Amino acid sequence: MISINSLTVSYTKKRKVINDLSLALEGGNIHGIVGLNGAGKTTLLRTLYGLLKPDSGTITLSGNSISKKQIGYLPTENFFYSNITGSEYLNLFRNRAFEIEKWNKLFGLPLEELIDNYSSGMKKKLALLGVLKLDKPVMILDEPFNGLDIETGRILRSVLLQLKKTGKLIIVTSHILETLTNLCDCIHHIENGIIDITIQKPEFEAYEKQLFAKIENQSEKLISDLGISN
Amino acid sequence: MVNGILKIRAKQLVRQLEGIGIFRFLFLLGLSAFLFYIIFMQLGQSPNHYYISAGYGLLILSIHLQRSDKQFLKIIITHTQKVYYSEYLVLSIPLILSIVYYKLWIDLLLIFLMILIAGFINFTPRVTNKHNRFIRLIPDDSYEWKSGVRKSFVGIIFILIAGVGGNFFFEAAIPIAILVLSLIVINFYQTGESEIFLIIKETGVNQFLKGKIIEFIIQFTMLVTPLVLLFILFYPEYWFIPFVELLMIYFVFIYVVLLKYAFYIPNEKLIASQTLSAIGALSLLLPFMLPVTWLLSVRFYYKSLSNLKPYLYDFD
């Protein structure tokens, strides 16, 4: 289990991106983190992975300090070194047991081609294969469905559900709620740097309706003010 | 619009200079002035001025071929040549003035001709995966080398052949080829890889830096060993020359690796590193500069340690 206690992270002294956030993430579950753009999702994940140093607070995994050794991390934007092939990229990840060819049957990537010639969706798939090859007990996936086609999105969902069964703790963010409701065991809503609500699977539908109604109500007047008419 | 683009270029240049800091900027300015003085003096001698003018023309062509903003400029400007000519002429002012001073009209014509030709080249050569058989010989961990060799494959092969061929006629051919190859491979270490590339090695900072330096030295040694052996075979009385040269080059490689990670920013072309690697390259041409790279290497080692710590502290 990952325990986050009173976590505060800021880029400048004035603005705290994560503000005294506490959260418990159970192993063997898929946790969704949802929030508007700029709510603090990526900052939270980068801090969990240890790329950002918190101002205060602690993060532990099963009672010990969390370490990159235990985590596979997929960043939102995937950057690769220019002029290397997909296969060369994957070979950087050390895991002899991982059978690249078998896995790639799911993703269908031209691994002997230069990554520079890949589409953005293909780059996302390659980055995902890298994280899967790492085979760490904790997987942090920041917007993994961005840029994926419908088929691969569905395949990824099935893979993550299988990995969950092996006891992995999986954290997934998305700014599209629907991608999380059919995958996660619980969803944590982040706003202004704190988790303001955690919803369990049986409550997803009601929460979705409630959230969409709230957003539509808020924007109704603004849209009508635009004066769009036939 | 052309003015707008040139203003952006000026701003980029100012940002780059700000990135390297005032002291290093002054140092580089002094070095550039010194280099310019040497070029200026050589322009007064024949046939050296032809070599300088032709070399400069080729440099402009090479810069133009490699620039990646051609498509962008084509979208926003009708006559992209205006931008190219303005930039290349501004860049060439010191050399053009020197050439006019010596009244070297043929050289001037040559440089203008090269700039004129460059402006009409509208493509950037694409790197292909054709030479995969050779690239496979490079270990996967050396992604800088895989990427760099792919990009500069033709140039590297040309220099290797020129070194071997020239060795039959004069003894300096191979040492010069080794020097040029070292200048090419220094460029392999000018882009910040994604942080994931660093972390998946799962090593501490010191071990990471040590690994990078050893990898750089091994790859280069493998590249030039045939040249060194051939040189010793032809000129056994000068056997020590390639070894002394390689030793100097290795010092510069250590400097280049430490420089890269001292200014490392994930996924970015490292402007400060690109600029300061000129000091390393110059110290190969002017060996009395070598102690400067030693001193800077010590400085950059400590800077690398703190810069890489956020990514690798878990593995220390």
Coordinates of C-alpha atoms in Angstrom, one line a residue:
Chain A
M1 CA 0.0 0.0 0.0
I2 CA 1.2 3.5 -0.8
S3 CA 0.5 6.0 2.0
I4 CA 0.8 9.7 1.2
N5 CA 0.7 11.9 4.3
S6 CA 0.3 15.7 4.4
L7 CA 2.1 16.1 1.1
T8 CA 2.8 19.6 -0.1
V9 CA 4.6 20.5 -3.3
S10 CA 5.2 23.9 -4.9
Y11 CA 7.1 25.2 -7.8
T12 CA 7.1 28.8 -6.4
K13 CA 6.8 30.0 -2.9
K14 CA 3.4 31.6 -3.6
R15 CA 1.5 28.7 -5.2
K16 CA 1.2 25.2 -3.7
V17 CA 0.4 22.8 -6.5
I18 CA -0.2 19.9 -4.0
N19 CA -1.5 21.2 -0.7
D20 CA -1.4 19.0 2.3
L21 CA -2.6 16.0 0.4
S22 CA -3.2 12.7 2.2
L23 CA -4.2 9.5 0.4
A24 CA -3.9 5.7 0.8
L25 CA -3.6 3.6 -2.3
E26 CA -4.2 -0.1 -1.8
G27 CA -2.1 -2.7 -3.7
G28 CA -3.8 -5.1 -6.1
N29 CA -6.1 -2.2 -7.3
I30 CA -6.3 0.2 -10.1
H31 CA -6.6 3.8 -8.9
G32 CA -7.8 6.5 -11.1
I33 CA -6.8 10.1 -10.5
V34 CA -9.1 12.6 -12.2
G35 CA -9.1 16.3 -12.3
L36 CA -9.2 19.4 -14.5
N37 CA -6.2 20.6 -16.4
G38 CA -3.8 22.1 -13.9
A39 CA -5.4 20.4 -10.9
G40 CA -2.1 18.8 -9.9
K41 CA -2.4 15.3 -11.3
T42 CA 1.0 15.2 -13.0
T43 CA 2.7 17.0 -10.2
L44 CA 1.4 14.4 -7.8
L45 CA 2.6 11.5 -10.0
R46 CA 6.0 13.0 -10.5
T47 CA 6.3 13.5 -6.7
L48 CA 5.3 9.9 -6.1
Y49 CA 8.0 8.8 -8.6
G50 CA 10.5 10.9 -6.9
L51 CA 11.2 13.4 -9.7
L52 CA 9.9 16.3 -7.6
K53 CA 11.0 16.9 -4.1
P54 CA 8.0 17.7 -1.7
D55 CA 8.2 20.7 0.5
S56 CA 6.8 18.6 3.3
G57 CA 5.0 15.3 3.9
T58 CA 5.9 11.6 3.4
I59 CA 5.3 8.9 0.9
T60 CA 5.7 5.3 1.9
L61 CA 5.3 1.9 0.2
S62 CA 4.4 -0.8 2.7
G63 CA 5.8 1.3 5.5
N64 CA 9.2 2.1 3.8
S65 CA 10.2 5.1 1.9
I66 CA 9.2 4.8 -1.7
S67 CA 11.9 4.4 -4.4
K68 CA 12.1 4.5 -8.2
K69 CA 13.3 0.9 -7.9
Q70 CA 9.8 -0.2 -7.2
I71 CA 8.0 1.9 -9.8
G72 CA 7.4 1.9 -13.5
Y73 CA 6.5 5.4 -14.7
L74 CA 4.9 6.5 -17.9
P75 CA 5.0 10.3 -18.4
T76 CA 2.3 12.2 -20.2
E77 CA 4.6 13.3 -23.0
N78 CA 6.8 10.6 -24.4
F79 CA 10.2 11.7 -25.6
F80 CA 12.7 9.5 -27.3
Y81 CA 16.3 9.9 -28.5
S82 CA 16.3 10.8 -32.2
N83 CA 17.6 8.3 -34.7
I84 CA 17.1 5.1 -32.6
T85 CA 14.8 2.3 -33.4
G86 CA 11.9 1.0 -31.3
S87 CA 13.7 -2.2 -30.7
E88 CA 16.9 -0.3 -29.5
Y89 CA 14.7 1.7 -27.1
L90 CA 13.1 -1.4 -25.6
N91 CA 16.5 -3.1 -25.2
L92 CA 17.5 -0.3 -22.8
F93 CA 15.0 -1.7 -20.3
R94 CA 16.5 -4.7 -18.5
N95 CA 14.2 -7.7 -18.2
R96 CA 15.3 -10.8 -20.0
A97 CA 12.0 -12.6 -19.1
F98 CA 10.0 -10.1 -21.1
E99 CA 9.2 -11.4 -24.6
I100 CA 9.1 -8.4 -26.8
E101 CA 7.8 -10.2 -29.9
K102 CA 4.9 -11.7 -28.0
W103 CA 3.9 -8.4 -26.4
N104 CA 4.3 -6.6 -29.7
K105 CA 1.7 -8.8 -31.3
L106 CA -0.8 -6.8 -29.2
F107 CA 0.6 -3.4 -30.2
G108 CA 1.8 -4.2 -33.8
L109 CA 4.7 -1.7 -33.7
P110 CA 7.4 -1.7 -36.5
L111 CA 10.2 -2.1 -34.0
E112 CA 13.0 -2.0 -36.5
E113 CA 12.0 1.4 -37.8
L114 CA 13.3 4.7 -36.4
I115 CA 11.1 6.1 -33.7
D116 CA 11.2 9.5 -35.4
N117 CA 8.9 8.0 -38.1
Y118 CA 6.3 6.8 -35.6
S119 CA 3.0 8.5 -35.1
S120 CA 2.2 9.9 -31.7
G121 CA 0.0 6.9 -30.9
M122 CA 2.8 4.5 -31.8
K123 CA 5.2 6.4 -29.6
K124 CA 2.7 6.1 -26.7
K125 CA 2.5 2.3 -27.3
L126 CA 6.3 2.0 -27.4
A127 CA 6.6 3.9 -24.1
L128 CA 3.9 1.6 -22.6
L129 CA 5.8 -1.4 -23.7
G130 CA 8.9 0.0 -22.0
V131 CA 7.0 0.4 -18.7
L132 CA 5.4 -3.1 -19.0
K133 CA 8.9 -4.5 -19.6
L134 CA 10.1 -3.0 -16.4
D135 CA 7.5 -5.2 -14.6
K136 CA 7.6 -3.2 -11.3
P137 CA 5.2 -3.7 -8.4
V138 CA 3.9 -0.2 -8.8
M139 CA 2.9 1.3 -12.1
I140 CA 2.2 5.0 -12.5
L141 CA 0.7 5.8 -15.9
D142 CA 0.0 9.5 -16.6
E143 CA -2.6 9.8 -19.4
P144 CA -1.9 6.3 -20.9
F145 CA -4.9 6.4 -23.2
N146 CA -4.0 9.8 -24.8
G147 CA -3.3 9.2 -28.5
L148 CA -4.2 5.5 -28.5
D149 CA -6.7 4.2 -31.1
I150 CA -9.9 2.5 -29.8
E151 CA -8.5 -1.0 -30.3
T152 CA -5.2 -0.4 -28.4
G153 CA -7.1 1.5 -25.7
R154 CA -9.2 -1.6 -25.1
I155 CA -6.2 -3.9 -25.2
L156 CA -4.4 -1.7 -22.7
R157 CA -7.4 -1.9 -20.4
S158 CA -7.4 -5.7 -20.6
V159 CA -3.6 -5.8 -19.9
L160 CA -4.0 -3.6 -16.9
L161 CA -6.8 -5.6 -15.5
Q162 CA -4.7 -8.8 -15.8
L163 CA -1.7 -7.0 -14.2
K164 CA -3.9 -6.0 -11.3
K165 CA -4.6 -9.6 -10.6
T166 CA -0.9 -10.2 -10.1
G167 CA -1.1 -7.8 -7.1
K168 CA 0.4 -4.7 -8.8
L169 CA -0.7 -1.3 -7.6
I170 CA -1.6 0.7 -10.7
I171 CA -2.2 4.4 -10.7
V172 CA -3.8 5.9 -13.9
T173 CA -4.7 9.5 -14.6
S174 CA -7.0 10.8 -17.2
H175 CA -8.8 14.0 -17.9
I176 CA -11.6 11.9 -19.5
L177 CA -13.6 10.3 -16.8
E178 CA -15.1 7.6 -19.0
T179 CA -11.7 6.0 -19.6
L180 CA -11.3 5.5 -15.8
T181 CA -14.8 4.4 -14.9
N182 CA -14.5 1.2 -16.9
L183 CA -11.1 0.3 -15.6
C184 CA -10.5 1.5 -12.0
D185 CA -11.5 0.2 -8.6
C186 CA -11.6 3.6 -7.2
I187 CA -11.3 7.1 -8.5
H188 CA -9.7 10.0 -6.6
H189 CA -10.8 13.5 -7.7
I190 CA -8.1 16.1 -7.3
E191 CA -8.9 19.8 -7.2
N192 CA -6.6 22.7 -6.1
G193 CA -3.9 20.3 -5.0
I194 CA -6.0 18.1 -2.7
I195 CA -8.0 14.9 -3.1
D196 CA -11.5 16.2 -2.4
I197 CA -13.4 13.0 -3.0
T198 CA -12.7 9.3 -3.4
I199 CA -15.3 7.2 -5.2
Q200 CA -15.6 3.5 -5.1
K201 CA -16.7 1.4 -8.1
P202 CA -20.4 1.1 -7.2
E203 CA -20.7 4.9 -7.0
F204 CA -19.1 5.7 -10.3
E205 CA -22.3 6.1 -12.3
A206 CA -23.9 8.4 -9.8
Y207 CA -20.7 10.4 -9.5
E208 CA -20.3 10.7 -13.3
K209 CA -23.9 12.0 -13.6
Q210 CA -23.4 14.4 -10.7
L211 CA -20.1 15.8 -12.1
F212 CA -21.4 16.3 -15.6
A213 CA -24.5 18.0 -14.3
K214 CA -22.3 20.3 -12.3
I215 CA -20.1 21.2 -15.2
E216 CA -23.0 21.7 -17.6
N217 CA -24.8 24.0 -15.1
Q218 CA -21.6 26.0 -14.6
S219 CA -21.0 26.5 -18.3
E220 CA -24.7 26.9 -19.4
K221 CA -24.8 30.6 -18.9
L222 CA -21.4 31.2 -20.4
I223 CA -22.4 29.2 -23.5
S224 CA -25.7 31.1 -23.8
D225 CA -23.7 34.4 -23.6
L226 CA -21.8 33.4 -26.7
G227 CA -25.0 34.0 -28.7
I228 CA -24.6 30.9 -30.9
S229 CA -27.8 30.6 -32.9
N230 CA -29.1 29.0 -36.1
Chain B
M1 CA 8.0 39.0 -41.5
V2 CA 11.7 38.6 -42.3
N3 CA 12.4 41.3 -39.6
G4 CA 10.3 39.4 -37.1
I5 CA 12.2 36.1 -37.8
L6 CA 15.5 37.9 -37.4
K7 CA 14.4 39.4 -34.1
I8 CA 13.4 36.0 -32.8
R9 CA 16.9 34.7 -33.8
A10 CA 18.5 37.6 -31.9
K11 CA 16.4 36.8 -28.9
Q12 CA 17.4 33.1 -29.1
L13 CA 21.0 34.1 -29.3
V14 CA 20.7 36.3 -26.2
R15 CA 19.0 33.5 -24.3
Q16 CA 21.8 31.1 -25.3
L17 CA 24.4 33.5 -24.1
E18 CA 22.5 34.1 -20.8
G19 CA 22.4 30.3 -20.4
I20 CA 26.2 30.0 -20.3
G21 CA 26.8 32.9 -17.8
I22 CA 28.9 36.0 -18.1
F23 CA 32.3 34.6 -17.2
R24 CA 32.1 31.7 -19.7
F25 CA 30.7 34.1 -22.2
L26 CA 33.7 36.4 -21.9
F27 CA 36.0 33.4 -22.0
L28 CA 34.4 32.2 -25.2
L29 CA 34.5 35.7 -26.6
G30 CA 38.3 35.8 -26.0
L31 CA 38.7 32.4 -27.6
S32 CA 36.6 33.4 -30.6
A33 CA 38.7 36.6 -31.0
F34 CA 41.9 34.5 -30.8
L35 CA 40.6 32.1 -33.4
F36 CA 39.5 34.9 -35.6
Y37 CA 43.0 36.4 -35.3
I38 CA 44.5 33.2 -36.5
I39 CA 42.1 33.0 -39.5
F40 CA 42.8 36.7 -40.3
M41 CA 46.5 36.1 -40.4
Q42 CA 46.1 32.9 -42.5
L43 CA 44.0 34.8 -45.0
G44 CA 47.0 36.9 -45.8
Q45 CA 48.9 33.8 -47.1
S46 CA 48.4 32.0 -50.3
P47 CA 47.1 29.3 -50.8
N48 CA 45.8 29.1 -47.2
H49 CA 43.1 31.8 -47.9
Y50 CA 41.5 29.4 -50.5
Y51 CA 41.3 26.6 -47.9
I52 CA 39.7 28.9 -45.4
S53 CA 37.1 30.3 -47.9
A54 CA 36.3 26.9 -49.3
G55 CA 36.0 25.4 -45.8
Y56 CA 33.8 28.3 -44.7
G57 CA 31.5 27.9 -47.7
L58 CA 31.2 24.2 -46.9
L59 CA 30.4 25.0 -43.3
I60 CA 27.5 27.3 -44.4
L61 CA 26.2 24.5 -46.7
S62 CA 26.4 22.0 -43.9
I63 CA 24.6 24.3 -41.5
H64 CA 21.9 24.9 -44.1
L65 CA 21.5 21.2 -44.8
Q66 CA 21.1 20.4 -41.1
R67 CA 18.7 23.2 -40.1
S68 CA 15.3 21.8 -39.2
D69 CA 13.2 24.9 -39.5
K70 CA 13.0 24.9 -43.3
Q71 CA 9.4 23.6 -43.3
F72 CA 8.3 26.1 -40.6
L73 CA 9.8 29.0 -42.6
K74 CA 8.1 27.9 -45.8
I75 CA 4.7 28.0 -44.1
I76 CA 5.1 31.5 -42.7
I77 CA 7.2 33.2 -45.4
T78 CA 6.9 33.3 -49.2
H79 CA 10.6 34.0 -49.9
T80 CA 12.5 32.0 -47.4
Q81 CA 15.8 32.8 -49.1
K82 CA 15.5 36.3 -47.6
V83 CA 15.8 34.8 -44.1
Y84 CA 18.6 32.5 -45.1
Y85 CA 20.7 35.1 -46.9
S86 CA 20.2 37.7 -44.0
E87 CA 21.3 35.1 -41.4
Y88 CA 24.3 33.8 -43.3
L89 CA 25.5 37.2 -44.3
V90 CA 25.3 38.5 -40.7
L91 CA 27.2 35.4 -39.6
S92 CA 29.8 36.0 -42.3
I93 CA 30.4 39.7 -41.6
P94 CA 33.8 39.2 -39.9
L95 CA 35.1 36.9 -42.6
I96 CA 33.7 39.0 -45.5
L97 CA 35.3 42.2 -44.0
S98 CA 38.7 40.3 -43.6
I99 CA 38.5 39.1 -47.2
V100 CA 37.7 42.6 -48.5
Y101 CA 40.7 43.9 -46.4
Y102 CA 43.0 41.5 -48.3
K103 CA 41.2 42.2 -51.6
L104 CA 40.6 38.5 -52.2
W105 CA 37.8 38.9 -54.7
I106 CA 37.7 35.3 -55.9
D107 CA 37.3 34.1 -52.3
L108 CA 34.6 36.7 -51.8
L109 CA 32.8 35.4 -54.9
L110 CA 33.2 31.8 -53.7
I111 CA 31.6 32.6 -50.3
F112 CA 28.7 34.5 -51.9
L113 CA 28.2 31.7 -54.3
M114 CA 28.0 29.1 -51.5
I115 CA 25.5 31.3 -49.6
L116 CA 23.5 31.7 -52.8
I117 CA 23.4 28.0 -53.5
A118 CA 22.5 27.2 -49.8
G119 CA 19.4 29.4 -50.0
F120 CA 17.9 27.3 -52.8
I121 CA 18.3 24.0 -51.0
N122 CA 14.9 23.3 -49.6
F123 CA 15.3 19.9 -48.1
T124 CA 16.9 18.4 -44.9
P125 CA 18.5 15.0 -45.5
R126 CA 16.5 12.3 -43.6
V127 CA 18.3 9.9 -41.4
T128 CA 17.5 6.3 -42.5
N129 CA 18.0 3.0 -40.9
K130 CA 20.0 1.6 -43.9
H131 CA 23.2 1.0 -42.1
N132 CA 21.7 -1.2 -39.4
R133 CA 24.3 -3.9 -39.9
F134 CA 27.0 -1.5 -38.6
I135 CA 24.8 0.1 -36.0
R136 CA 24.1 -3.3 -34.4
L137 CA 27.8 -3.5 -33.5
I138 CA 27.2 -0.6 -31.1
P139 CA 25.8 -1.7 -27.7
D140 CA 22.2 -0.8 -27.0
D141 CA 23.2 1.3 -23.9
S142 CA 25.2 3.6 -26.2
Y143 CA 22.1 5.3 -27.7
E144 CA 24.1 8.5 -28.3
W145 CA 26.4 6.5 -30.6
K146 CA 23.7 4.6 -32.3
S147 CA 21.9 7.9 -33.0
G148 CA 25.0 9.9 -33.9
V149 CA 26.6 7.2 -36.2
R150 CA 23.3 6.9 -38.1
K151 CA 23.2 10.7 -38.5
S152 CA 26.9 11.1 -39.5
F153 CA 27.4 7.8 -41.2
V154 CA 28.5 9.1 -44.5
G155 CA 30.9 11.7 -43.0
I156 CA 32.5 9.1 -40.7
I157 CA 33.1 6.6 -43.5
F158 CA 34.5 9.4 -45.7
I159 CA 36.9 10.5 -43.0
L160 CA 38.0 6.9 -42.3
I161 CA 38.7 6.3 -46.1
A162 CA 40.4 9.7 -46.4
G163 CA 42.6 8.8 -43.4
V164 CA 43.6 5.4 -44.8
G165 CA 44.1 6.7 -48.3
G166 CA 46.1 9.8 -47.2
N167 CA 48.3 7.7 -44.9
F168 CA 50.0 6.3 -48.1
F169 CA 51.1 9.9 -49.0
F170 CA 51.8 11.8 -45.8
E171 CA 52.2 11.0 -42.1
A172 CA 49.7 13.5 -40.8
A173 CA 46.7 12.0 -42.6
I174 CA 45.7 9.6 -39.8
P175 CA 46.2 11.9 -36.9
I176 CA 44.1 14.5 -38.7
A177 CA 41.4 11.9 -39.4
I178 CA 41.3 10.9 -35.7
L179 CA 41.1 14.6 -34.8
V180 CA 38.2 15.2 -37.2
L181 CA 36.4 12.1 -36.0
S182 CA 36.7 13.2 -32.4
L183 CA 35.2 16.5 -33.3
I184 CA 32.2 14.7 -34.9
V185 CA 31.5 12.4 -32.0
I186 CA 31.6 15.2 -29.5
N187 CA 28.4 16.3 -31.2
F188 CA 26.7 13.0 -30.2
Y189 CA 26.5 14.3 -26.6
Q190 CA 24.6 17.6 -27.2
T191 CA 21.0 16.5 -26.6
G192 CA 19.4 15.8 -23.2
E193 CA 17.8 12.3 -23.3
S194 CA 14.5 11.7 -21.6
E195 CA 14.8 11.2 -17.8
I196 CA 13.6 7.6 -18.3
F197 CA 16.8 6.8 -20.1
L198 CA 18.8 7.8 -17.1
I199 CA 16.6 6.1 -14.5
I200 CA 16.3 2.7 -16.2
K201 CA 20.0 2.2 -15.8
E202 CA 19.3 2.0 -12.1
T203 CA 22.8 3.2 -11.1
G204 CA 24.0 5.9 -8.7
V205 CA 25.2 9.3 -10.1
N206 CA 28.9 8.5 -9.8
Q207 CA 28.5 5.1 -11.5
F208 CA 26.3 6.6 -14.1
L209 CA 28.9 9.3 -15.1
K210 CA 31.7 6.8 -14.9
G211 CA 29.8 4.4 -17.2
K212 CA 29.1 7.2 -19.7
I213 CA 32.7 8.2 -19.9
I214 CA 34.0 4.7 -20.2
E215 CA 31.4 4.0 -22.9
F216 CA 32.4 7.1 -24.9
I217 CA 36.1 6.2 -24.7
I218 CA 35.5 2.5 -25.7
Q219 CA 33.3 3.4 -28.6
F220 CA 35.8 5.9 -30.0
T221 CA 38.8 3.6 -29.4
M222 CA 37.0 0.9 -31.4
L223 CA 36.3 3.3 -34.2
V224 CA 39.9 4.6 -34.5
T225 CA 41.9 1.4 -33.6
P226 CA 42.3 0.4 -37.3
L227 CA 43.6 3.8 -38.1
V228 CA 46.1 3.8 -35.2
L229 CA 47.4 0.3 -36.2
L230 CA 47.8 1.4 -39.8
F231 CA 49.7 4.5 -38.7
I232 CA 52.1 2.5 -36.6
L233 CA 52.6 0.0 -39.4
F234 CA 53.5 2.8 -41.8
Y235 CA 55.4 5.1 -39.5
P236 CA 56.7 3.0 -36.6
E237 CA 59.2 5.8 -35.6
Y238 CA 56.2 8.0 -34.7
W239 CA 54.3 5.3 -32.8
F240 CA 53.7 7.6 -29.9
I241 CA 51.8 10.3 -31.8
P242 CA 48.4 8.6 -32.0
F243 CA 48.6 7.6 -28.3
V244 CA 49.4 11.2 -27.2
E245 CA 46.6 12.4 -29.4
L246 CA 44.1 9.8 -28.1
L247 CA 45.1 10.8 -24.5
M248 CA 44.3 14.4 -25.2
I249 CA 41.0 13.4 -26.9
Y250 CA 40.0 11.2 -23.9
F251 CA 40.4 14.2 -21.6
V252 CA 38.1 16.2 -23.9
F253 CA 35.6 13.4 -23.9
I254 CA 35.5 13.4 -20.1
Y255 CA 35.0 17.1 -20.2
V256 CA 32.1 16.7 -22.8
V257 CA 30.3 14.0 -20.8
L258 CA 30.5 16.0 -17.5
L259 CA 29.5 19.2 -19.4
K260 CA 26.4 17.5 -20.8
Y261 CA 25.2 16.3 -17.4
A262 CA 26.1 19.5 -15.7
F263 CA 23.6 21.3 -17.9
Y264 CA 21.3 18.4 -18.5
I265 CA 17.7 19.2 -19.1
P266 CA 15.5 16.3 -20.2
N267 CA 14.4 16.2 -23.8
E268 CA 16.2 19.4 -24.8
K269 CA 19.0 20.4 -27.0
L270 CA 21.6 21.5 -24.4
I271 CA 22.5 25.0 -25.7
A272 CA 25.0 25.8 -22.9
S273 CA 26.6 22.4 -23.4
Q274 CA 26.8 23.0 -27.2
T275 CA 28.5 26.4 -26.7
L276 CA 30.9 25.2 -24.0
S277 CA 31.9 22.1 -25.9
A278 CA 33.6 24.5 -28.3
I279 CA 36.2 24.9 -25.5
G280 CA 36.8 21.2 -25.6
A281 CA 37.0 21.2 -29.4
L282 CA 39.4 24.1 -29.3
S283 CA 41.7 22.5 -26.8
L284 CA 42.2 19.7 -29.3
L285 CA 43.3 22.3 -31.9
L286 CA 45.2 24.4 -29.4
P287 CA 46.6 22.0 -26.8
F288 CA 47.7 24.7 -24.4
M289 CA 44.0 25.1 -23.7
L290 CA 43.8 21.6 -22.3
P291 CA 44.3 22.6 -18.6
V292 CA 41.2 24.8 -18.9
T293 CA 39.1 21.7 -19.8
W294 CA 40.7 19.9 -16.8
L295 CA 39.7 22.7 -14.4
L296 CA 36.2 23.0 -16.0
S297 CA 35.8 19.2 -15.8
V298 CA 36.2 19.3 -12.0
R299 CA 33.7 22.1 -11.8
F300 CA 31.2 20.3 -14.1
Y301 CA 31.7 17.0 -12.2
Y302 CA 30.2 18.6 -9.0
K303 CA 27.5 20.4 -11.0
S304 CA 26.6 17.0 -12.7
L305 CA 26.3 15.4 -9.3
S306 CA 23.8 17.9 -8.1
N307 CA 22.0 18.1 -11.4
L308 CA 21.5 14.3 -11.7
K309 CA 20.7 13.7 -8.1
P310 CA 16.9 14.1 -8.4
Y311 CA 16.8 11.3 -11.0
L312 CA 19.3 8.9 -9.6
Y313 CA 19.4 9.4 -5.8
D314 CA 17.4 6.2 -5.2
F315 CA 20.2 4.1 -6.6
D316 CA 23.1 5.6 -4.6

